[in-house]
PDB file of C-alpha atoms in Angstrom:
ATOM      1  CA  MET A   1      -3.627 -16.454  -4.736  1.00  0.00           C
ATOM      2  CA  LEU A   2      -6.741 -14.818  -6.069  1.00  0.00           C
ATOM      3  CA  PRO A   3      -7.553 -13.575  -9.570  1.00  0.00           C
ATOM      4  CA  GLY A   4      -6.187 -10.088 -10.166  1.00  0.00           C
ATOM      5  CA  GLU A   5      -3.682 -10.093  -7.317  1.00  0.00           C
ATOM      6  CA  LYS A   6      -0.239  -8.522  -7.519  1.00  0.00           C
ATOM      7  CA  VAL A   7       2.516 -10.853  -6.334  1.00  0.00           C
ATOM      8  CA  VAL A   8       6.237 -10.528  -5.656  1.00  0.00           C
ATOM      9  CA  GLY A   9       8.210 -13.779  -5.876  1.00  0.00           C
ATOM     10  CA  THR A  10      11.656 -13.651  -4.260  1.00  0.00           C
ATOM     11  CA  ARG A  11      14.675 -15.821  -5.066  1.00  0.00           C
ATOM     12  CA  CYS A  12      13.063 -17.119  -8.238  1.00  0.00           C
ATOM     13  CA  GLY A  13      15.006 -20.363  -8.765  1.00  0.00           C
ATOM     14  CA  ALA A  14      13.604 -22.022 -11.890  1.00  0.00           C
ATOM     15  CA  GLY A  15      10.607 -19.687 -11.913  1.00  0.00           C
ATOM     16  CA  LEU A  16       7.847 -21.891 -10.512  1.00  0.00           C
ATOM     17  CA  ASP A  17       7.196 -19.391  -7.717  1.00  0.00           C
ATOM     18  CA  CYS A  18       6.318 -16.910 -10.472  1.00  0.00           C
ATOM     19  CA  ILE A  19       4.657 -19.176 -13.032  1.00  0.00           C
ATOM     20  CA  ASN A  20       2.240 -20.879 -10.626  1.00  0.00           C
ATOM     21  CA  PRO A  21       1.009 -17.604  -9.069  1.00  0.00           C
ATOM     22  CA  ALA A  22       0.694 -16.107 -12.568  1.00  0.00           C
ATOM     23  CA  ASN A  23      -1.700 -18.873 -13.539  1.00  0.00           C
ATOM     24  CA  MET A  24      -3.651 -18.450 -10.299  1.00  0.00           C
ATOM     25  CA  ALA A  25      -3.818 -14.633 -10.535  1.00  0.00           C
ATOM     26  CA  GLY A  26      -4.962 -14.815 -14.150  1.00  0.00           C
ATOM     27  CA  ALA A  27      -4.692 -12.233 -16.897  1.00  0.00           C
ATOM     28  CA  ASP A  28      -5.638  -9.390 -14.535  1.00  0.00           C
ATOM     29  CA  GLY A  29      -2.946 -10.356 -12.029  1.00  0.00           C
ATOM     30  CA  GLU A  30       0.644  -9.187 -12.113  1.00  0.00           C
ATOM     31  CA  ILE A  31       3.690 -11.088 -10.898  1.00  0.00           C
ATOM     32  CA  ILE A  32       7.145  -9.612 -10.342  1.00  0.00           C
ATOM     33  CA  GLY A  33       9.911 -12.125  -9.723  1.00  0.00           C
ATOM     34  CA  VAL A  34      13.107 -10.908  -8.075  1.00  0.00           C
ATOM     35  CA  ASP A  35      16.492 -12.594  -7.953  1.00  0.00           C
ATOM     36  CA  MET A  36      19.911 -11.227  -7.100  1.00  0.00           C
ATOM     37  CA  THR A  37      21.829 -12.752 -10.025  1.00  0.00           C
ATOM     38  CA  GLN A  38      21.436 -11.930 -13.704  1.00  0.00           C
ATOM     39  CA  GLU A  39      22.032 -15.609 -14.517  1.00  0.00           C
ATOM     40  CA  ILE A  40      18.897 -16.645 -12.612  1.00  0.00           C
ATOM     41  CA  VAL A  41      16.908 -13.690 -13.989  1.00  0.00           C
ATOM     42  CA  ASP A  42      17.764 -14.842 -17.529  1.00  0.00           C
ATOM     43  CA  LYS A  43      16.901 -18.470 -16.693  1.00  0.00           C
ATOM     44  CA  VAL A  44      13.524 -17.540 -15.208  1.00  0.00           C
ATOM     45  CA  GLN A  45      12.711 -15.292 -18.178  1.00  0.00           C
ATOM     46  CA  ARG A  46      13.355 -18.232 -20.528  1.00  0.00           C
ATOM     47  CA  ASN A  47      11.233 -20.585 -18.418  1.00  0.00           C
ATOM     48  CA  VAL A  48       8.384 -18.077 -18.165  1.00  0.00           C
ATOM     49  CA  ALA A  49       8.486 -17.472 -21.933  1.00  0.00           C
ATOM     50  CA  ALA A  50       8.366 -21.228 -22.571  1.00  0.00           C
ATOM     51  CA  THR A  51       5.094 -21.490 -20.618  1.00  0.00           C
ATOM     52  CA  GLY A  52       3.415 -18.672 -22.530  1.00  0.00           C
ATOM     53  CA  VAL A  53       2.498 -16.829 -19.328  1.00  0.00           C
ATOM     54  CA  LYS A  54       2.206 -13.105 -20.098  1.00  0.00           C
ATOM     55  CA  ASN A  55       1.749 -11.449 -16.693  1.00  0.00           C
ATOM     56  CA  VAL A  56       5.237 -12.061 -15.236  1.00  0.00           C
ATOM     57  CA  THR A  57       8.147  -9.612 -15.101  1.00  0.00           C
ATOM     58  CA  ILE A  58      11.528 -10.670 -13.717  1.00  0.00           C
ATOM     59  CA  LYS A  59      13.839  -8.100 -12.133  1.00  0.00           C
ATOM     60  CA  GLN A  60      17.306  -8.264 -10.661  1.00  0.00           C
ATOM     61  CA  GLY A  61      17.381  -7.166  -7.033  1.00  0.00           C
ATOM     62  CA  ILE A  62      17.650  -8.250  -3.426  1.00  0.00           C
ATOM     63  CA  PHE A  63      14.983  -9.145  -0.892  1.00  0.00           C
ATOM     64  CA  GLU A  64      16.138  -6.368   1.446  1.00  0.00           C
ATOM     65  CA  GLU A  65      15.399  -3.750  -1.266  1.00  0.00           C
ATOM     66  CA  LEU A  66      12.646  -5.138  -3.492  1.00  0.00           C
ATOM     67  CA  PRO A  67      12.309  -3.272  -6.817  1.00  0.00           C
ATOM     68  CA  VAL A  68       8.578  -2.566  -6.425  1.00  0.00           C
ATOM     69  CA  ASP A  69       6.670   0.407  -5.046  1.00  0.00           C
ATOM     70  CA  ASP A  70       5.667   0.483  -1.397  1.00  0.00           C
ATOM     71  CA  GLY A  71       2.164  -0.889  -0.908  1.00  0.00           C
ATOM     72  CA  TRP A  72       2.117  -2.495  -4.363  1.00  0.00           C
ATOM     73  CA  ALA A  73       1.796  -6.213  -3.552  1.00  0.00           C
ATOM     74  CA  ASP A  74      -1.096  -8.318  -2.340  1.00  0.00           C
ATOM     75  CA  VAL A  75       1.278 -11.236  -1.733  1.00  0.00           C
ATOM     76  CA  VAL A  76       5.024 -11.657  -1.208  1.00  0.00           C
ATOM     77  CA  ILE A  77       6.309 -15.207  -1.682  1.00  0.00           C
ATOM     78  CA  SER A  78       9.534 -16.268   0.003  1.00  0.00           C
ATOM     79  CA  ASN A  79      10.544 -19.823  -0.817  1.00  0.00           C
ATOM     80  CA  GLY A  80      13.899 -20.621   0.755  1.00  0.00           C
ATOM     81  CA  ALA A  81      15.130 -17.016   0.772  1.00  0.00           C
ATOM     82  CA  ILE A  82      14.958 -15.769   4.349  1.00  0.00           C
ATOM     83  CA  ASN A  83      17.512 -18.261   5.655  1.00  0.00           C
ATOM     84  CA  LEU A  84      20.118 -16.717   3.325  1.00  0.00           C
ATOM     85  CA  ALA A  85      19.718 -13.188   4.705  1.00  0.00           C
ATOM     86  CA  PRO A  86      22.169 -12.058   7.376  1.00  0.00           C
ATOM     87  CA  ASP A  87      19.496  -9.835   8.981  1.00  0.00           C
ATOM     88  CA  LYS A  88      16.099 -11.538   8.923  1.00  0.00           C
ATOM     89  CA  GLY A  89      14.486  -8.377  10.300  1.00  0.00           C
ATOM     90  CA  ASP A  90      15.373  -6.511   7.108  1.00  0.00           C
ATOM     91  CA  ILE A  91      13.454  -9.119   5.104  1.00  0.00           C
ATOM     92  CA  PHE A  92      10.318  -8.860   7.203  1.00  0.00           C
ATOM     93  CA  GLY A  93      10.559  -5.066   7.235  1.00  0.00           C
ATOM     94  CA  GLU A  94      10.855  -4.844   3.451  1.00  0.00           C
ATOM     95  CA  SER A  95       7.964  -7.281   3.003  1.00  0.00           C
ATOM     96  CA  ASN A  96       5.866  -5.056   5.246  1.00  0.00           C
ATOM     97  CA  TRP A  97       6.685  -2.008   3.122  1.00  0.00           C
ATOM     98  CA  VAL A  98       5.785  -3.542  -0.250  1.00  0.00           C
ATOM     99  CA  LEU A  99       2.613  -5.278   0.934  1.00  0.00           C
ATOM    100  CA  LYS A 100      -0.738  -3.538   0.768  1.00  0.00           C
ATOM    101  CA  PRO A 101      -2.591  -3.277   4.087  1.00  0.00           C
ATOM    102  CA  GLY A 102      -3.956  -6.759   4.740  1.00  0.00           C
ATOM    103  CA  GLY A 103      -1.445  -8.325   2.315  1.00  0.00           C
ATOM    104  CA  CYS A 104       0.073 -11.747   2.866  1.00  0.00           C
ATOM    105  CA  LEU A 105       3.671 -12.930   3.269  1.00  0.00           C
ATOM    106  CA  GLN A 106       3.899 -16.606   2.269  1.00  0.00           C
ATOM    107  CA  VAL A 107       7.034 -18.279   3.637  1.00  0.00           C
ATOM    108  CA  THR A 108       8.610 -21.670   3.119  1.00  0.00           C
ATOM    109  CA  ASP A 109      12.095 -21.913   4.549  1.00  0.00           C
ATOM    110  CA  ILE A 110      14.767 -23.856   6.369  1.00  0.00           C
ATOM    111  CA  VAL A 111      14.838 -23.702  10.155  1.00  0.00           C
ATOM    112  CA  VAL A 112      17.674 -25.073  12.277  1.00  0.00           C
ATOM    113  CA  ASP A 113      17.988 -25.224  16.022  1.00  0.00           C
ATOM    114  CA  LYS A 114      21.763 -24.856  16.225  1.00  0.00           C
ATOM    115  CA  LEU A 115      24.348 -22.408  14.920  1.00  0.00           C
ATOM    116  CA  ILE A 116      25.698 -23.151  11.443  1.00  0.00           C
ATOM    117  CA  SER A 117      29.393 -22.440  11.013  1.00  0.00           C
ATOM    118  CA  GLU A 118      30.455 -19.447   8.933  1.00  0.00           C
ATOM    119  CA  GLY A 119      32.312 -21.799   6.561  1.00  0.00           C
ATOM    120  CA  ALA A 120      29.207 -23.890   5.937  1.00  0.00           C
ATOM    121  CA  ARG A 121      27.043 -20.784   5.383  1.00  0.00           C
ATOM    122  CA  ARG A 122      29.480 -19.433   2.798  1.00  0.00           C
ATOM    123  CA  ASN A 123      30.021 -22.743   0.972  1.00  0.00           C
ATOM    124  CA  ILE A 124      28.120 -22.306  -2.290  1.00  0.00           C
ATOM    125  CA  ASP A 125      28.274 -26.042  -2.985  1.00  0.00           C
ATOM    126  CA  LEU A 126      26.175 -26.671   0.123  1.00  0.00           C
ATOM    127  CA  LEU A 127      23.560 -24.123  -0.986  1.00  0.00           C
ATOM    128  CA  THR A 128      23.102 -25.262  -4.576  1.00  0.00           C
ATOM    129  CA  VAL A 129      22.224 -28.423  -6.388  1.00  0.00           C
TER     130      VAL A 129
END
C-alpha cells in the first residue's frame, strides 16, 4: 500500500483489512470496506471509529458486485473471501472491473486439494469462530 492509494477491502471481519491499509495509505488515501452482513458492517464501523482512522468507509455488499465505481481502486484486498464464492471467476472478474489499469489484487485464502462436501460448506459453525 502506498500513500494516497484507493483500496477496497472485502469480507471485512473485525476491520483490520481496512484499518491497516488506511494507516498505510495515509490521509490522502481512501479505503472502502465491503461485507455482506449488516452485523459485520456495524462491527467494523465501531472498530474503525475506535482507532480514530478517518479515511475508511464501510458498505454492505457482495464481492461479486462491489459497491464502487469501475476503475476506482488501486488495490483490492481479499482475505479469506474467494473460497466462499460459488463462482470464483465472478470474483476475479469483478476485481478486474473495479481496479485501475495496473492495479493490484492481494489475496490470502484457503486452498484445498479435494472436494468439500456440500454439508460442510454450508455449516456456518465450521466457517466461523
